[in-house]
Short mmCIF file of C-alpha atoms in Angstrom, two decimals:
data_model
loop_
_atom_site.label_atom_id
_atom_site.label_comp_id
_atom_site.label_asym_id
_atom_site.label_seq_id
_atom_site.Cartn_x
_atom_site.Cartn_y
_atom_site.Cartn_z
CA MET Q 856 17.84 -3.34 7.85
CA LYS Q 857 15.47 -0.84 9.41
CA ALA Q 858 12.98 -2.30 11.88
CA GLY Q 859 9.35 -1.87 10.88
CA HIS Q 860 10.06 -0.79 7.31
CA VAL Q 861 7.73 -2.38 4.75
CA PHE Q 862 8.50 -2.51 1.03
CA ILE Q 863 5.32 -2.16 -1.06
CA ASN Q 864 5.72 -3.68 -4.53
CA CYS Q 865 2.58 -3.13 -6.59
CA PRO Q 866 1.21 -1.40 -9.71
CA PHE Q 867 0.99 2.40 -9.47
CA ASP Q 868 -1.60 2.99 -12.19
CA ALA Q 869 -5.11 4.40 -11.88
CA GLU Q 870 -6.81 1.00 -11.98
CA TYR Q 871 -4.90 -0.14 -8.91
CA GLU Q 872 -4.90 3.11 -6.96
CA GLY Q 873 -7.59 1.98 -4.49
CA ILE Q 874 -5.60 -1.05 -3.35
CA PHE Q 875 -2.35 0.95 -3.29
CA HIS Q 876 -3.88 3.61 -1.05
CA ALA Q 877 -5.39 0.88 1.17
CA LEU Q 878 -2.01 -0.86 1.56
CA LEU Q 879 -0.25 2.40 2.33
CA PHE Q 880 -2.90 3.37 4.88
CA THR Q 881 -2.86 -0.03 6.60
CA VAL Q 882 0.92 -0.12 6.95
CA LEU Q 883 0.94 3.37 8.48
CA ALA Q 884 -2.11 2.77 10.69
CA CYS Q 885 -0.51 -0.40 12.09
CA GLY Q 886 2.58 1.59 13.09
CA PHE Q 887 4.95 0.50 10.32
CA GLU Q 888 6.91 2.57 7.78
CA PRO Q 889 5.87 2.08 4.13
CA ARG Q 890 8.57 2.25 1.43
CA CYS Q 891 8.24 1.93 -2.34
CA ALA Q 892 9.94 2.70 -5.62
CA LEU Q 893 8.14 6.07 -5.80
CA GLU Q 894 9.92 7.51 -2.79
CA GLU Q 895 12.22 10.48 -3.12
CA ASP Q 896 15.70 9.74 -4.36
CA ASP Q 897 18.93 11.14 -5.59
CA ALA Q 898 18.30 11.97 -9.26
CA MET Q 899 21.56 10.27 -10.17
CA GLU Q 900 20.53 6.93 -8.67
CA VAL Q 901 19.64 4.19 -11.16
CA ARG Q 902 16.09 2.90 -10.60
CA LEU Q 903 17.18 -0.70 -10.05
CA HIS Q 904 19.85 0.36 -7.54
CA LYS Q 905 17.23 2.34 -5.66
CA ILE Q 906 14.86 -0.65 -5.52
CA VAL Q 907 17.66 -2.95 -4.33
CA ARG Q 908 18.63 -0.41 -1.65
CA ILE Q 909 15.05 -0.16 -0.38
CA ILE Q 910 14.68 -3.96 -0.39
CA GLU Q 911 17.92 -4.30 1.54
CA GLU Q 912 16.60 -1.88 4.18
CA CYS Q 913 13.15 -3.48 4.56
CA PRO Q 914 12.62 -6.58 6.70
CA LEU Q 915 9.03 -6.83 5.46
CA GLY Q 916 7.72 -6.89 1.88
CA ILE Q 917 4.20 -6.78 0.44
CA HIS Q 918 4.16 -7.91 -3.18
CA ASP Q 919 1.07 -7.76 -5.37
CA VAL Q 920 1.25 -10.05 -8.39
CA SER Q 921 -2.36 -9.57 -9.48
CA ARG Q 922 -1.48 -7.54 -12.58
CA THR Q 923 -1.03 -10.27 -15.18
CA GLU Q 924 -3.05 -8.80 -18.04
CA LEU Q 925 -1.41 -7.93 -21.31
CA ASP Q 926 -0.75 -4.27 -21.96
CA ALA Q 927 -3.42 -2.93 -24.33
CA VAL Q 928 -0.90 -1.28 -26.62
CA HIS Q 929 1.97 -3.74 -26.75
CA GLN Q 930 0.15 -6.96 -25.80
CA LEU Q 931 2.84 -7.75 -23.25
CA PRO Q 932 2.57 -8.38 -19.47
CA ARG Q 933 4.34 -6.27 -16.84
CA PHE Q 934 7.18 -8.18 -15.18
CA ASN Q 935 8.28 -5.55 -12.66
CA MET Q 936 6.29 -6.91 -9.71
CA PRO Q 937 7.40 -10.58 -10.04
CA PHE Q 938 10.95 -9.33 -10.71
CA GLU Q 939 11.06 -7.26 -7.50
CA LEU Q 940 9.45 -10.13 -5.57
CA GLY Q 941 12.30 -12.33 -6.82
CA ILE Q 942 14.91 -9.81 -5.65
CA PHE Q 943 13.25 -9.63 -2.22
CA ILE Q 944 13.08 -13.41 -1.75
CA GLY Q 945 16.65 -13.70 -3.04
CA ALA Q 946 17.80 -11.11 -0.52
CA ALA Q 947 15.94 -12.94 2.24
CA HIS Q 948 17.97 -16.07 1.51
CA ILE Q 949 21.34 -14.49 0.80
CA LEU Q 950 21.72 -11.48 3.10
CA LYS Q 951 23.56 -12.04 6.36
CA PRO Q 952 23.00 -12.24 9.23
CA ARG Q 953 20.04 -14.55 8.78
CA SER Q 954 18.81 -13.47 12.21
CA LEU Q 955 17.51 -10.34 10.47
CA LYS Q 956 14.94 -12.44 8.71
CA LYS Q 957 12.87 -10.95 5.92
CA ARG Q 958 9.18 -11.79 5.62
CA VAL Q 959 7.05 -11.68 2.49
CA LEU Q 960 3.33 -11.27 1.89
CA VAL Q 961 2.18 -12.05 -1.66
CA LEU Q 962 -1.17 -10.64 -2.73
CA ASP Q 963 -3.17 -11.78 -5.73
CA ARG Q 964 -6.79 -11.65 -6.87
CA ASP Q 965 -7.41 -15.34 -6.10
CA ARG Q 966 -5.78 -17.37 -3.35
CA TYR Q 967 -4.36 -20.12 -5.58
CA ARG Q 968 -4.05 -18.37 -8.96
CA PHE Q 969 -0.26 -17.96 -8.49
CA GLN Q 970 0.13 -21.71 -9.03
CA LYS Q 971 -0.69 -21.16 -12.70
CA PHE Q 972 1.99 -18.54 -13.40
CA ILE Q 973 4.55 -18.34 -10.56
CA SER Q 974 4.39 -21.66 -8.74
CA ASP Q 975 7.93 -21.31 -7.34
CA ILE Q 976 6.62 -18.95 -4.63
CA ALA Q 977 4.60 -21.72 -2.98
CA GLY Q 978 5.35 -21.74 0.74
CA GLN Q 979 5.25 -17.94 1.11
CA ASP Q 980 2.40 -16.13 2.87
CA ILE Q 981 -0.12 -15.69 0.05
CA SER Q 982 -3.48 -13.93 0.37
CA SER Q 983 -6.14 -12.77 -2.04
CA HIS Q 984 -7.84 -9.38 -2.21
CA ASP Q 985 -10.16 -9.94 -5.17
CA GLY Q 986 -9.52 -6.35 -6.22
CA ASN Q 987 -11.31 -5.20 -3.07
CA THR Q 988 -9.79 -2.61 -0.71
CA ASN Q 989 -11.42 -4.09 2.42
CA LYS Q 990 -9.94 -7.51 1.69
CA ALA Q 991 -6.53 -5.94 1.00
CA ILE Q 992 -6.71 -4.15 4.37
CA ARG Q 993 -7.66 -7.37 6.17
CA ALA Q 994 -4.89 -9.45 4.56
CA THR Q 995 -2.24 -6.79 5.22
CA ARG Q 996 -3.38 -6.10 8.78
CA ASP Q 997 -3.42 -9.80 9.72
CA TRP Q 998 0.02 -10.36 8.21
CA LEU Q 999 1.53 -7.31 9.95
CA ALA Q 1000 0.00 -8.41 13.25
CA SER Q 1001 1.62 -11.83 12.90
CA ALA Q 1002 4.92 -10.29 11.78
CA ASN Q 1003 5.26 -8.32 14.99
CA LYS Q 1004 3.19 -9.53 17.89
CA ASP Q 1005 4.67 -6.90 20.22
CA ARG Q 1006 2.76 -4.09 18.53
CA ASP Q 1007 -0.81 -3.23 19.42
CA THR Q 1008 -2.44 -3.73 16.02
CA PRO Q 1009 -5.84 -2.10 15.36
CA SER Q 1010 -8.70 -4.41 14.39
CA THR Q 1011 -9.65 -4.94 10.76
CA ASN Q 1012 -13.03 -3.29 11.31
CA GLN Q 1013 -11.38 -0.22 12.82
CA LEU Q 1014 -8.98 0.07 9.88
CA ILE Q 1015 -11.70 -0.37 7.26
CA GLY Q 1016 -13.84 2.28 8.99
CA GLU Q 1017 -10.93 4.72 9.27
CA PHE Q 1018 -9.88 4.19 5.65
CA LYS Q 1019 -13.41 4.92 4.42
CA LEU Q 1020 -13.60 8.03 6.58
CA MET Q 1021 -10.20 9.24 5.42
CA ILE Q 1022 -10.94 8.71 1.73
CA GLU Q 1023 -14.20 10.65 2.07
CA SER Q 1024 -12.28 13.61 3.46
CA MET Q 1025 -9.51 13.63 0.89
CA PRO Q 1026 -11.24 15.67 -1.89
CA SER Q 1027 -11.89 18.44 0.64
CA PHE Q 1028 -8.30 18.23 1.87
CA ALA Q 1029 -6.92 18.31 -1.67
CA LYS Q 1030 -9.01 21.39 -2.48
CA THR Q 1031 -7.82 23.19 0.65
CA ILE Q 1032 -4.19 22.50 -0.03
CA GLY Q 1033 -4.62 23.34 -3.73
CA LEU Q 1034 -4.02 19.91 -5.18
CA TYR Q 1035 -7.17 18.88 -7.01
CA SER Q 1036 -6.32 16.76 -10.10
CA HIS Q 1037 -2.59 17.26 -9.67
CA ASP Q 1038 0.32 14.91 -9.24
CA LEU Q 1039 1.06 14.10 -5.61
CA PRO Q 1040 4.53 12.81 -4.69
CA PHE Q 1041 4.47 9.56 -2.70
CA VAL Q 1042 6.48 11.21 0.10
CA ASP Q 1043 3.70 13.78 0.57
CA LEU Q 1044 0.92 11.19 0.38
CA LYS Q 1045 2.61 9.29 3.19
CA ARG Q 1046 2.86 12.44 5.32
CA ILE Q 1047 -0.79 13.34 4.65
CA PHE Q 1048 -2.02 9.85 5.63
CA ARG Q 1049 0.19 9.86 8.73
CA ALA Q 1050 -1.11 13.28 9.79
CA TRP Q 1051 -4.74 12.18 9.26
CA ILE Q 1052 -4.25 8.98 11.26
CA LYS Q 1053 -2.59 10.86 14.11
CA GLN Q 1054 -5.42 13.41 14.27
CA LYS Q 1055 -8.11 10.74 13.99
CA ARG Q 1056 -6.60 8.67 16.76
CA THR Q 1057 -6.65 11.68 19.09
CA LEU Q 1058 -10.41 11.78 18.50
CA GLY Q 1059 -10.64 8.05 19.08
CA ASP Q 1060 -12.62 8.25 22.28
CA LEU Q 1061 -15.24 10.41 20.58
CA TYR Q 1062 -16.04 7.62 18.08
CA MET G 1259 -20.11 -37.03 -13.41
CA LYS G 1260 -17.63 -34.95 -11.47
CA LYS G 1261 -18.21 -31.22 -11.80
CA THR G 1262 -15.27 -28.98 -12.35
CA LEU G 1263 -15.24 -25.38 -11.28
CA GLN G 1264 -14.29 -22.99 -14.03
CA ARG G 1265 -12.42 -19.98 -12.66
CA THR G 1266 -11.52 -17.07 -14.82
CA ALA G 1267 -9.55 -14.01 -13.86
CA SER G 1268 -12.02 -11.36 -12.78
CA PRO G 1269 -11.25 -7.73 -13.55
CA LEU G 1270 -10.47 -5.52 -10.58
CA LYS G 1271 -13.58 -4.15 -8.94
CA PRO G 1272 -14.28 -0.41 -8.86
CA THR G 1273 -12.29 1.22 -6.12
CA PRO G 1274 -12.50 4.67 -4.52
CA THR G 1275 -11.29 7.51 -6.67
CA PHE G 1276 -8.65 9.90 -5.46
CA PRO G 1277 -8.16 13.59 -6.20
CA TRP G 1278 -4.58 13.09 -7.30
CA ARG G 1279 -2.20 10.83 -9.19
CA VAL G 1280 0.59 9.44 -7.02
CA THR G 1281 4.03 10.04 -8.50
CA GLY G 1282 7.67 9.88 -7.51
CA GLY G 1283 9.78 12.94 -6.86
CA LYS G 1284 10.46 15.45 -4.17
CA SER G 1285 8.04 16.73 -1.55
CA ARG G 1286 5.91 19.71 -2.57
CA PHE G 1287 4.33 20.56 0.77
CA SER G 1288 5.63 21.62 4.15
CA ASP G 1289 4.42 20.12 7.42
CA LYS G 1290 2.75 23.47 8.13
CA GLN G 1291 0.74 23.35 4.87
CA ILE G 1292 -0.40 19.79 5.54
CA LYS G 1293 -1.33 20.60 9.13
CA GLU G 1294 -3.32 23.69 8.11
CA ALA G 1295 -5.19 21.87 5.33
CA MET G 1296 -6.03 19.13 7.83
CA VAL G 1297 -7.76 21.53 10.26
CA PRO G 1298 -11.21 21.75 8.55
CA ILE G 1299 -11.25 17.96 8.09
CA ILE G 1300 -10.54 17.35 11.74
CA LEU G 1301 -13.18 19.89 12.76
CA GLU G 1302 -15.69 18.03 10.61
CA LEU G 1303 -14.65 14.74 12.19
CA ARG G 1304 -15.21 16.27 15.63
CA VAL G 1305 -18.70 17.43 14.64
CA ARG G 1306 -19.58 14.02 13.21
CA ALA G 1307 -18.20 12.26 16.28
CA LYS G 1308 -20.42 14.29 18.60
CA GLN G 1309 -23.59 13.71 16.56
#
């Protein structure tokens, strides 16, 4: 396992993009390394093998199970997030040595809604974000702070303020780099956020 | 009579919009490109910080 690596298991669609960006930002801003199924890979690697490899390498996992609606076209729910949560919890119990303990944060819209559709996860760290980026930042920040007390974790208010500031500057950044309304690989998004955070923190005493 | 609280799943609230769609795949930008595109943003942050 790689210390400080955090597996982010969540929807990647437009409706969820605010929370996804907030999770990614918070993990980076708290000094951890975000990983997810969108990261660069060997084209020959099977998707499931890639996910299992990432899970194996990550001691920490953030799993959002809020997407329970039926797909508008097929009238079926998406099972990928609960499936990957199951792999992560399974790995936490099976992988040796147990001293390299994995920790899980489960996010949903409501604190106790999981009891209605995935009650077996009772006993994990479960928080709600209500579809709100600020609440997602708070839940993730608090969990990361408790996961590694040795790190100096920024306050929730600082993170919320920085995220808002960063998001405001992103259209201008995208225009400068020639990216407006284009696909952005996850690996680049991570580098852009990391670069912004680093620059912002050097200005810290001016704020 | 005991009141029961009816809770229904609320749709996700509006979130910030982003000038891109996040995808998988290989990196498209060099560190130099990212650093250069970051310069005007950081300059603006400096101006705002001093105001």
